[in-house]
Short mmCIF file of C-alpha atoms in Angstrom, two decimals:
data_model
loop_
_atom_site.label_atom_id
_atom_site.label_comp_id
_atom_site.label_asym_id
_atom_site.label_seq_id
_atom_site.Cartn_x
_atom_site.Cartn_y
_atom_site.Cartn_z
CA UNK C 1 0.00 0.00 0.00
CA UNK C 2 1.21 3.36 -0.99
CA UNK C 3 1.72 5.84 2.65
CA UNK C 4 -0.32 8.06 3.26
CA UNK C 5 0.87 11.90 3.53
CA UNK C 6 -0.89 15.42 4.13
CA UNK C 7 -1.14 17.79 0.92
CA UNK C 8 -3.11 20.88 -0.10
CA UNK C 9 -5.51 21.19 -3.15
CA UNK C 10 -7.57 24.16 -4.35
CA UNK C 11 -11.23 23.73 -5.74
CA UNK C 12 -11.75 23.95 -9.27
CA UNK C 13 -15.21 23.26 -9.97
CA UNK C 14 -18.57 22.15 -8.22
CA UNK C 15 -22.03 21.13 -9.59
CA UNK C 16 -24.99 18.70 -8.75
CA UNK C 17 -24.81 15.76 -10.99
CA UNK C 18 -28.73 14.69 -10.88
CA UNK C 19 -32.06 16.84 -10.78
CA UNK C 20 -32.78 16.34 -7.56
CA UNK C 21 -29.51 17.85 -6.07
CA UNK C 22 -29.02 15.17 -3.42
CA UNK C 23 -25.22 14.47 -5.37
CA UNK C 24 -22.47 17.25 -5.28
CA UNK C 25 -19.04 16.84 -7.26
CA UNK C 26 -16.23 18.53 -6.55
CA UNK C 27 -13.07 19.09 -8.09
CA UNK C 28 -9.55 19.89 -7.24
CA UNK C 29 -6.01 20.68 -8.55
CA UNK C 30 -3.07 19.91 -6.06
CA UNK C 31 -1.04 22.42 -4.70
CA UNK C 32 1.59 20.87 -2.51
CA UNK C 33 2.80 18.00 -2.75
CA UNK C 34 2.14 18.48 -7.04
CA UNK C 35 1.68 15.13 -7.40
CA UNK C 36 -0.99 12.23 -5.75
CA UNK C 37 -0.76 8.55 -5.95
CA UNK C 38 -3.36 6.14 -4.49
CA UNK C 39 -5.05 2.96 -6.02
CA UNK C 40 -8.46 2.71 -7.31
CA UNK C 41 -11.34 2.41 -4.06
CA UNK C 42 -8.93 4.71 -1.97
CA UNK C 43 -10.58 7.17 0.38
CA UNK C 44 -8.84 10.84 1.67
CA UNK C 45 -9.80 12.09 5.18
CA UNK C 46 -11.06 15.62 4.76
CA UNK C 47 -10.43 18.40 7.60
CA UNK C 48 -13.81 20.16 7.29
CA UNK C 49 -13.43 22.43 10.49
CA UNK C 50 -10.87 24.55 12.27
CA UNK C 51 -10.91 22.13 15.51
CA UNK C 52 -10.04 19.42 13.31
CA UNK C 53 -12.70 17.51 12.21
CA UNK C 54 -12.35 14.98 9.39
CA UNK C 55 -14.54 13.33 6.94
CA UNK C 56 -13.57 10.46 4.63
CA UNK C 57 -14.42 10.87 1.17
CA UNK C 58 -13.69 8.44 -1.72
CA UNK C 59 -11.42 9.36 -4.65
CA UNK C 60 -14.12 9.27 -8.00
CA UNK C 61 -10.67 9.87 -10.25
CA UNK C 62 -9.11 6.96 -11.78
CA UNK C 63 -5.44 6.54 -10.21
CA UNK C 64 -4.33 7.62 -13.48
CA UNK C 65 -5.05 11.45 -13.18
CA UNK C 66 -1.61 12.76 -11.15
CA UNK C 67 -2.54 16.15 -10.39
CA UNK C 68 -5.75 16.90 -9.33
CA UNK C 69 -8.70 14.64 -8.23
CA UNK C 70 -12.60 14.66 -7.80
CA UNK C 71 -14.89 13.78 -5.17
CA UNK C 72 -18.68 12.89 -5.22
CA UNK C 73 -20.82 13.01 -2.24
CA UNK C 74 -24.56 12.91 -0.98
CA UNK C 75 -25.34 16.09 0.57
CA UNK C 76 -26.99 15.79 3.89
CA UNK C 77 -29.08 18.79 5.34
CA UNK C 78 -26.78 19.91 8.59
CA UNK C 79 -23.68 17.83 8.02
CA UNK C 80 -20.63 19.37 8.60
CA UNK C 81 -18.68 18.13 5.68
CA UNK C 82 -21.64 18.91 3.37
CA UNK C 83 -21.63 22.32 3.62
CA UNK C 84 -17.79 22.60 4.05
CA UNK C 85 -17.39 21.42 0.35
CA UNK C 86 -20.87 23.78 -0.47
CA UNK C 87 -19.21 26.96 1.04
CA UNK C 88 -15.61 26.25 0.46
CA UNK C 89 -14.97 29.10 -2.57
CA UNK C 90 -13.82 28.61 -5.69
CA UNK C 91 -10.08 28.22 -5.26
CA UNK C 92 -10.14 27.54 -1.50
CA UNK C 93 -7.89 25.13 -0.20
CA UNK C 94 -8.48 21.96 1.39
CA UNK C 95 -6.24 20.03 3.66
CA UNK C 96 -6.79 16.43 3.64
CA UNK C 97 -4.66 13.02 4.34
CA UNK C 98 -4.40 10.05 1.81
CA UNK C 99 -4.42 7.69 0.17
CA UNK C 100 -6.67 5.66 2.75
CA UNK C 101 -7.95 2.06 2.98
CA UNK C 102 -7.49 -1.44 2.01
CA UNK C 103 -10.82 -1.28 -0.45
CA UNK C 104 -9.18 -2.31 -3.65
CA UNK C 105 -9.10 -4.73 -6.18
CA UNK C 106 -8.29 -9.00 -5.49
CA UNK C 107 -6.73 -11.78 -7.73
CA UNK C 108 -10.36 -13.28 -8.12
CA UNK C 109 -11.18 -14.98 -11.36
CA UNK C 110 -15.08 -12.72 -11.47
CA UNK C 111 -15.61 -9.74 -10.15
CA UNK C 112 -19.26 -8.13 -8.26
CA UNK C 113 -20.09 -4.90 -7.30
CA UNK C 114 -22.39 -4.04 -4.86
CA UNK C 115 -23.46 -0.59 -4.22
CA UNK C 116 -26.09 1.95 -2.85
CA UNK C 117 -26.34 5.79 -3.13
CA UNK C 118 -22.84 7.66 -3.07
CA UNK C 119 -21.06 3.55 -2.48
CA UNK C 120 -20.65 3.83 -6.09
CA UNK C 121 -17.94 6.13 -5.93
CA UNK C 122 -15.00 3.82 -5.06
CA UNK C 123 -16.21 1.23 -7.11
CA UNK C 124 -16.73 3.55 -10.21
CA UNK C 125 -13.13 4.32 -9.86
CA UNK C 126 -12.74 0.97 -9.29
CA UNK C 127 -14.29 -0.38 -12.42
CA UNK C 128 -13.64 2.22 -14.61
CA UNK C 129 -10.03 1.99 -13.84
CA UNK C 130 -10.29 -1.62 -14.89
CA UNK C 131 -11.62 -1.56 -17.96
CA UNK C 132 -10.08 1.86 -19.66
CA UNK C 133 -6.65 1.97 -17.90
CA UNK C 134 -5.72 -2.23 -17.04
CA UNK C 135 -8.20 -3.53 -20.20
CA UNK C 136 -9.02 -5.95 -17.69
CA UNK C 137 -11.16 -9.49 -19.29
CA UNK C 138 -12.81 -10.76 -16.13
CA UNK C 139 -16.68 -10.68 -16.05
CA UNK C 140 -17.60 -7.75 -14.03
CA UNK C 141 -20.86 -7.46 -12.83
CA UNK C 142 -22.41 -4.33 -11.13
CA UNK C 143 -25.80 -4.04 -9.18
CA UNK C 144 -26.54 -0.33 -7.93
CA UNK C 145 -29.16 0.53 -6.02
CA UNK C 146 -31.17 3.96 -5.95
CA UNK C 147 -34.47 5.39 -4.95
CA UNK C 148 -35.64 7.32 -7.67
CA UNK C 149 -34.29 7.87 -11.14
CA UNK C 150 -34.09 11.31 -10.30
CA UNK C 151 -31.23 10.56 -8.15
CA UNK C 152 -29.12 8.41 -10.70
CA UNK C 153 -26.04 9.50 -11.76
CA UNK C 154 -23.28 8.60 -13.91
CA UNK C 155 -26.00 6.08 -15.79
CA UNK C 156 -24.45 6.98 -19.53
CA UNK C 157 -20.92 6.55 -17.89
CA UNK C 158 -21.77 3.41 -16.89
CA UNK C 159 -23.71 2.93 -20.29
CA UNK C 160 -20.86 3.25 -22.51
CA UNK C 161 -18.59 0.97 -20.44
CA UNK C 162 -21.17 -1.78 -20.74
CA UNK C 163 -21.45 -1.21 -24.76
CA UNK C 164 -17.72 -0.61 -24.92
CA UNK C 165 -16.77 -3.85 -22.98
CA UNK C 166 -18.57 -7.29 -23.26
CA UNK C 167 -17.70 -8.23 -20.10
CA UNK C 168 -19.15 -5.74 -18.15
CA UNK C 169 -22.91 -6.20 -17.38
CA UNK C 170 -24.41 -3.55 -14.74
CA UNK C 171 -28.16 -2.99 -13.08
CA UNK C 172 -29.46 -0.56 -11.83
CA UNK C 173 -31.60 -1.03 -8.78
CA UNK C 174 -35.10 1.41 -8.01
CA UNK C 175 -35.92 0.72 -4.44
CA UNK C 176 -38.92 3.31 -5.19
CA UNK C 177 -39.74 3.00 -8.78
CA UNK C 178 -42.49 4.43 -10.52
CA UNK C 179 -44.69 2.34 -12.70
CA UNK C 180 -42.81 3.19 -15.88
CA UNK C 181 -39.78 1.81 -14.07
CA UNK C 182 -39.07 -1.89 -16.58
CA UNK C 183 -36.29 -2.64 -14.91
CA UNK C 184 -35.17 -4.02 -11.30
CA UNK C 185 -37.11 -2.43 -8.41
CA UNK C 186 -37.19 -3.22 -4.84
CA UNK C 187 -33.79 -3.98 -2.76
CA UNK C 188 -29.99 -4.53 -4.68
CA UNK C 189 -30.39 -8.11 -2.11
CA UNK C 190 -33.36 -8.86 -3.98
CA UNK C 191 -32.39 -8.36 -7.85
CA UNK C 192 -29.06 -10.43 -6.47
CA UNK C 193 -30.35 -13.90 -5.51
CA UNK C 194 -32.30 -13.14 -8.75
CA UNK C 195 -29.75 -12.97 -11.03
CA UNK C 196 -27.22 -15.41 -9.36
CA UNK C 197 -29.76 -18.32 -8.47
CA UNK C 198 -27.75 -20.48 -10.26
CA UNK C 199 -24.20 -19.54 -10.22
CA UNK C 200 -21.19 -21.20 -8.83
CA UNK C 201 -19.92 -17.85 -6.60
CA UNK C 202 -17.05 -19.69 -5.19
CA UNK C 203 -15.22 -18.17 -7.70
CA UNK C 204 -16.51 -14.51 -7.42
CA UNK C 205 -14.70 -11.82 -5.50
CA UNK C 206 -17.72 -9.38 -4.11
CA UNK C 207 -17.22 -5.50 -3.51
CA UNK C 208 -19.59 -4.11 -1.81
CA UNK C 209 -19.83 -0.25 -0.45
CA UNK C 210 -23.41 1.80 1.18
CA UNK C 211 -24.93 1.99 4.17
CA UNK C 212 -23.95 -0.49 7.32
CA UNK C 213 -27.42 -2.32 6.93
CA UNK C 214 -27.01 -2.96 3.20
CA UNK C 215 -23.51 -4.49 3.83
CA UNK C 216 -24.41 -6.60 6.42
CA UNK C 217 -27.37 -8.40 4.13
CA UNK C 218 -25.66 -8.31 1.19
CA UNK C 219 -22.57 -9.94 3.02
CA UNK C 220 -25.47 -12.81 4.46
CA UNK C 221 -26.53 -13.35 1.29
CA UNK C 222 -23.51 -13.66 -1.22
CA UNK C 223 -21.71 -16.58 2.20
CA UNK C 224 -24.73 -18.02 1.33
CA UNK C 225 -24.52 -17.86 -2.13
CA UNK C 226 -20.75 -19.63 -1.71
CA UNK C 227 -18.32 -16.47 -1.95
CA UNK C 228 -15.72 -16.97 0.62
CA UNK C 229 -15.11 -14.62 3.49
CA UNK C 230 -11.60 -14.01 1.75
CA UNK C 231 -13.40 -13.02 -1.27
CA UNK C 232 -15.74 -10.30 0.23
CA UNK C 233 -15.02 -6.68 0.47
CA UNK C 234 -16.38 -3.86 1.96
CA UNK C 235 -16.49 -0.43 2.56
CA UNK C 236 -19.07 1.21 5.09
CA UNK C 237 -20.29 4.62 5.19
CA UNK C 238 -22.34 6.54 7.62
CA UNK C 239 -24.71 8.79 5.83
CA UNK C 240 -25.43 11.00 8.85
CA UNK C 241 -22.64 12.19 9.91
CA UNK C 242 -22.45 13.88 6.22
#
């Protein structure tokens, strides 16, 4: 694992990413040290207040990109890190610590992603790092779950990649669908055991990232399913502290 160290970045740009503004990106160029290096699924620990407090965001930039990087996080009314990155001006400088975590790509012979909400991040990184940068031929398979449509994100990315690379299949997951809604609705646990009833997952390495609850049944269900414990991955995040 690379060691982590402190360095400066400025903010150059900031925008919602869906129409119903629950998604902020943000952008920055580094200013000391010039140069970043961290593997895809890497996190940076954020100081978002002058007594110190951190929050851990997830690098959306393939490892790739050497001088600047982007972050992409669910805005949460009253959260201290959401409205440090709303308020921070244009140019401001952030102090932050990284790269952080041991969320990053295995040896396994088929790869599954498992995400909800702003868990994508990482594990867009992660896959789109595979396929443009490494050309990488395992099956990948992503399931990503979202309430609305209004809150997707990153769908024509993700679009592309699929057409682009026959080994890539992803779905995306409507927990609250509306009746036009053709494809998978309800829980990313429930389109899962779906679409793996009859595989052999002994020889799938899982990645999973969202909320605590979501990790803990998807993890249930895939041991059940026959991927080893080596073989699953996680990453938690705790949407309230925001």
């Amino acid at each position: 694992m690379i060691k982590p160290e402190k360095f400066l970045a400025k903010l150059s740009d900031r925008y919602y990413v869906n129409d119903s503004r629950r998604f902020l990106l943000t952008k920055f160029e580094l200013v000391s040290p010039r140069v970043i290096e961290f593997l895809a699924g890497q996190y940076l620990s954020l100081k978002v207040s002058e007594e110190g407090v951190r929050r851990s965001y997830s690098f959306a930039t393939t490892p790739d990109v050497k001088h600047g990087f982007t972050l992409l996080s669910e805005i949460i009314p009253d959260g201290l890190g959401s409205k440090y990155l709303l308020d921070l001006p244009m140019g401001g400088e952030i102090e932050a610590l990284a790269p952080l975590g041991k969320f990053v790509i295995g040896d396994e012979a088929k790869l599954l992603f498992v995400a909800t909400g702003s868990g994508i991040v990482p594990i867009y990184s992660m896959i789109t790092d595979l396929l443009l940068n490494k050309h990488e031929k395992r099956p990948i398979r992503l399931h990503w779950g979202m309430r609305r449509e209004s809150d997707v994100f990153w769908f024509d990315n993700l679009e592309r990649l699929a057409e682009n690379n026959e080994n890539f299949v992803f779905d995306l997951v409507l927990s609250q669908a509306n009746e036009e809604w053709s494809l998978c609705s309800g829980h990313v646990q429930d389109c899962l055991s779906r679409d793996f009833e009859h595989e052999d997952m002994s020889f799938w390495g899982a990645y999973v990232c969202g909320n605590s609850k979501m990790v803990g049944e998807v993890k249930t269900l895939l041991r059940e399913m026959g991927v080893s414990e080596e073989n699953f991955h996680y990453e938690k995040f705790t949407e309230e502290e925001g």
